[in-house]
Tab-separated table of C-alpha atoms in Angstrom:
chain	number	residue	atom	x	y	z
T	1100	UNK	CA	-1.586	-15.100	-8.807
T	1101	UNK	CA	-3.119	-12.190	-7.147
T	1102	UNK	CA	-4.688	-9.506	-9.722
T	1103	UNK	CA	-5.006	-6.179	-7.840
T	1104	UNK	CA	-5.984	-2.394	-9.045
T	1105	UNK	CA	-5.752	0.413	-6.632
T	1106	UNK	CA	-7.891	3.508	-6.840
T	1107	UNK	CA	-8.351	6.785	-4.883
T	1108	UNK	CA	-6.082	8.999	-6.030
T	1109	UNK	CA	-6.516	12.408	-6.668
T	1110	UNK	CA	-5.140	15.964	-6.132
T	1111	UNK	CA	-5.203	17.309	-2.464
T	1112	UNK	CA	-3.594	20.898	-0.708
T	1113	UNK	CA	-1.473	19.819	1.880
T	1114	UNK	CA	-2.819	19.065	5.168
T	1115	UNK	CA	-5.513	16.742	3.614
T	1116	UNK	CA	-6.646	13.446	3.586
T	1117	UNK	CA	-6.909	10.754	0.921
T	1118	UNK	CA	-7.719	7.096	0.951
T	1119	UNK	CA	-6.727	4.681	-0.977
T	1120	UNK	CA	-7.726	1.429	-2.055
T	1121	UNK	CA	-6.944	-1.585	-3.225
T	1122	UNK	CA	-9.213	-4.866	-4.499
T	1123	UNK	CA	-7.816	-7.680	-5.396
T	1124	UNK	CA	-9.294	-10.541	-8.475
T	1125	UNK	CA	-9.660	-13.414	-5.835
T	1126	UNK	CA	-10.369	-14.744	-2.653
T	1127	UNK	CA	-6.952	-16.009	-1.981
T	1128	UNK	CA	-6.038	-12.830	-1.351
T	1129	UNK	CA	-6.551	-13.025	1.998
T	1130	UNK	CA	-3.554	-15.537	1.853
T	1131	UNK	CA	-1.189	-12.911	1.263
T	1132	UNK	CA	0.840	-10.096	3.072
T	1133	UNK	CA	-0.195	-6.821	1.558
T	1134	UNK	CA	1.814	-3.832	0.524
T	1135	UNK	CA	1.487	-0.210	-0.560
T	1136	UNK	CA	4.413	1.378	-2.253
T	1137	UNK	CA	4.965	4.935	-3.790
T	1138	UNK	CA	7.250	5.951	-6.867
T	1139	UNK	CA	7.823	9.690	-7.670
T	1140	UNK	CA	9.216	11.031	-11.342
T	1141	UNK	CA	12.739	10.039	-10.962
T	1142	UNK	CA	13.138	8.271	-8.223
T	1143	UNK	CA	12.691	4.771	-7.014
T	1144	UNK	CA	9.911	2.788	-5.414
T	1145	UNK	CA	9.404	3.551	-2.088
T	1146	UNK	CA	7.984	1.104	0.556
T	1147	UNK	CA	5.191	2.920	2.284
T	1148	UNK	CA	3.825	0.340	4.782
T	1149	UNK	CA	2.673	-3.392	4.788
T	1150	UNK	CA	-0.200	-5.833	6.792
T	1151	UNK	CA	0.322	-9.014	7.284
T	1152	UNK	CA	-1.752	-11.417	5.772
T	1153	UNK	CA	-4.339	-11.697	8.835
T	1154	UNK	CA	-4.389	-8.011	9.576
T	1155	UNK	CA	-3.033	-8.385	12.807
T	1156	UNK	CA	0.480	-6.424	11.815
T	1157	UNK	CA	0.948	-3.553	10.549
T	1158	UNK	CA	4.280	-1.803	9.412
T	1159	UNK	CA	4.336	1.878	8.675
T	1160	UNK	CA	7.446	3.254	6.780
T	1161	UNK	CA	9.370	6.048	8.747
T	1162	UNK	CA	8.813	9.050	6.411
T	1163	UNK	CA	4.904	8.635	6.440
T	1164	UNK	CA	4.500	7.371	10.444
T	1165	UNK	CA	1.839	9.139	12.474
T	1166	UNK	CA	-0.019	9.772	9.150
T	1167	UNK	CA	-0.385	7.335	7.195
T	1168	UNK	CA	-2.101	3.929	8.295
T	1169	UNK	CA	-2.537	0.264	6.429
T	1170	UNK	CA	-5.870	-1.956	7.093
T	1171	UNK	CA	-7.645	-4.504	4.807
T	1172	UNK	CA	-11.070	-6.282	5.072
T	1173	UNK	CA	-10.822	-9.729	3.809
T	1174	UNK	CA	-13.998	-10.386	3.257
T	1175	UNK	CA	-13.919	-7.798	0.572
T	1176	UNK	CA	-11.036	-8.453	-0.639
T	1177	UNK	CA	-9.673	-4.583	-0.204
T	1178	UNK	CA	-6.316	-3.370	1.590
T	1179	UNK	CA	-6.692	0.593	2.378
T	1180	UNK	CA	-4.015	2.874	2.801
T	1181	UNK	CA	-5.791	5.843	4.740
T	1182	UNK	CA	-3.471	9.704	4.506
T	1183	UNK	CA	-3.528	12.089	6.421
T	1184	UNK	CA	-1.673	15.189	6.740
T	1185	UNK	CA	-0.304	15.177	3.263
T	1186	UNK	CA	2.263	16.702	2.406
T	1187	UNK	CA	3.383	17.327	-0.862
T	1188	UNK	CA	6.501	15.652	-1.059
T	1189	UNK	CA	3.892	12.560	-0.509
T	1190	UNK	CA	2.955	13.039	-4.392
T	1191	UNK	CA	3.493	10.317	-6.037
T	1192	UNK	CA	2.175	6.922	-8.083
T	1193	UNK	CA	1.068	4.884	-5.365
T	1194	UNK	CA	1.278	1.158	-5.913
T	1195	UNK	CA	-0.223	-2.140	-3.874
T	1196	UNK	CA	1.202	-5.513	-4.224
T	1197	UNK	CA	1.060	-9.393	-2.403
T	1198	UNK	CA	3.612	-10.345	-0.400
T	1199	UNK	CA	4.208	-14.122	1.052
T	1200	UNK	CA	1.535	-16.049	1.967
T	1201	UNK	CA	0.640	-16.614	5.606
T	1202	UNK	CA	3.217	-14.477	6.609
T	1203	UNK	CA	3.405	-11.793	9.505
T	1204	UNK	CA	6.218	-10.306	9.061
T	1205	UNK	CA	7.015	-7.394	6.522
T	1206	UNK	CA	9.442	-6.957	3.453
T	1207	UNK	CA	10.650	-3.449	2.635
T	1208	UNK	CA	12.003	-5.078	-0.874
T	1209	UNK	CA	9.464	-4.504	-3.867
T	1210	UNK	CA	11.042	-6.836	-5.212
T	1211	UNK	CA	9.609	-9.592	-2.868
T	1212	UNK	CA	6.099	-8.616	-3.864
T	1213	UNK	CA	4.094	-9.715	-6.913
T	1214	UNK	CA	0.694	-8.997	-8.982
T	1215	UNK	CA	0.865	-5.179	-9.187
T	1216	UNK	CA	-1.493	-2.760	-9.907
T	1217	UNK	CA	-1.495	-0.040	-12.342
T	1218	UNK	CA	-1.026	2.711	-9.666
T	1219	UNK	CA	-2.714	5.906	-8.282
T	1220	UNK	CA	-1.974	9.170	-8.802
T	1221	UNK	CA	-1.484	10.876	-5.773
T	1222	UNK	CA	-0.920	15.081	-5.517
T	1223	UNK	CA	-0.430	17.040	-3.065
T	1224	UNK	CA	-0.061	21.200	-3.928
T	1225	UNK	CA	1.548	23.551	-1.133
């Protein structure tokens, strides 16, 4: 199974830019649709966007579109999650995660994805 730890995080004002990462323990990663979800205090995890396991596809939720992109380098066995134009209802723990193997597609269902990391803090002050 796919080990991964994301990093990145930090506090930003609103309006700036963060990027995230997120390495994974082995080679077979590249194997694997990717993920990066978000959980704020109370609320549930939230799907942010997903690349499929080639890096050909890539699936942007609708409440971060336009600002947020997904991209991974499988030779270093790293997906990014680049921000832009935070906002601060963007603050949040943000999480990576495998999906299927050699699939293109993309699942919206956390539940569906496997070997998560420990998170990111990510804040955003107005």
């Amino acid at each position: 199974q796919v080990q991964l730890v994301e990093s990145g995080g930090g506090l930003v004002q609103a309006g700036g830019s963060l990027r995230l990462s997120c390495a994974a323990s082995r080679r077979a990663f590249s194997n694997y649709a990717m993920g990066w979800f978000r959980q704020a205090p109370e609320k549930e995890r939230e799907f942010v966007a997903a690349i499929s396991w080639s890096g050909g596809r890539t699936y942007i939720a609708d409440s971060v579109k336009g600002r947020f992109t997904i991209s991974r380098d499988n030779a270093k066995n790293t997906v990014y999650l680049q921000m832009n134009s935070l906002k601060p209802e963007d603050t949040a723990v943000y999480y990576c995660a495998a999906g299927r193997q050699y699939y293109s597609g993309y699942d919206t269902d956390p539940g569906l994805y496997h070997g998560w990391g420990p998170g990111t803090q990510v804040t955003v002050s107005s």
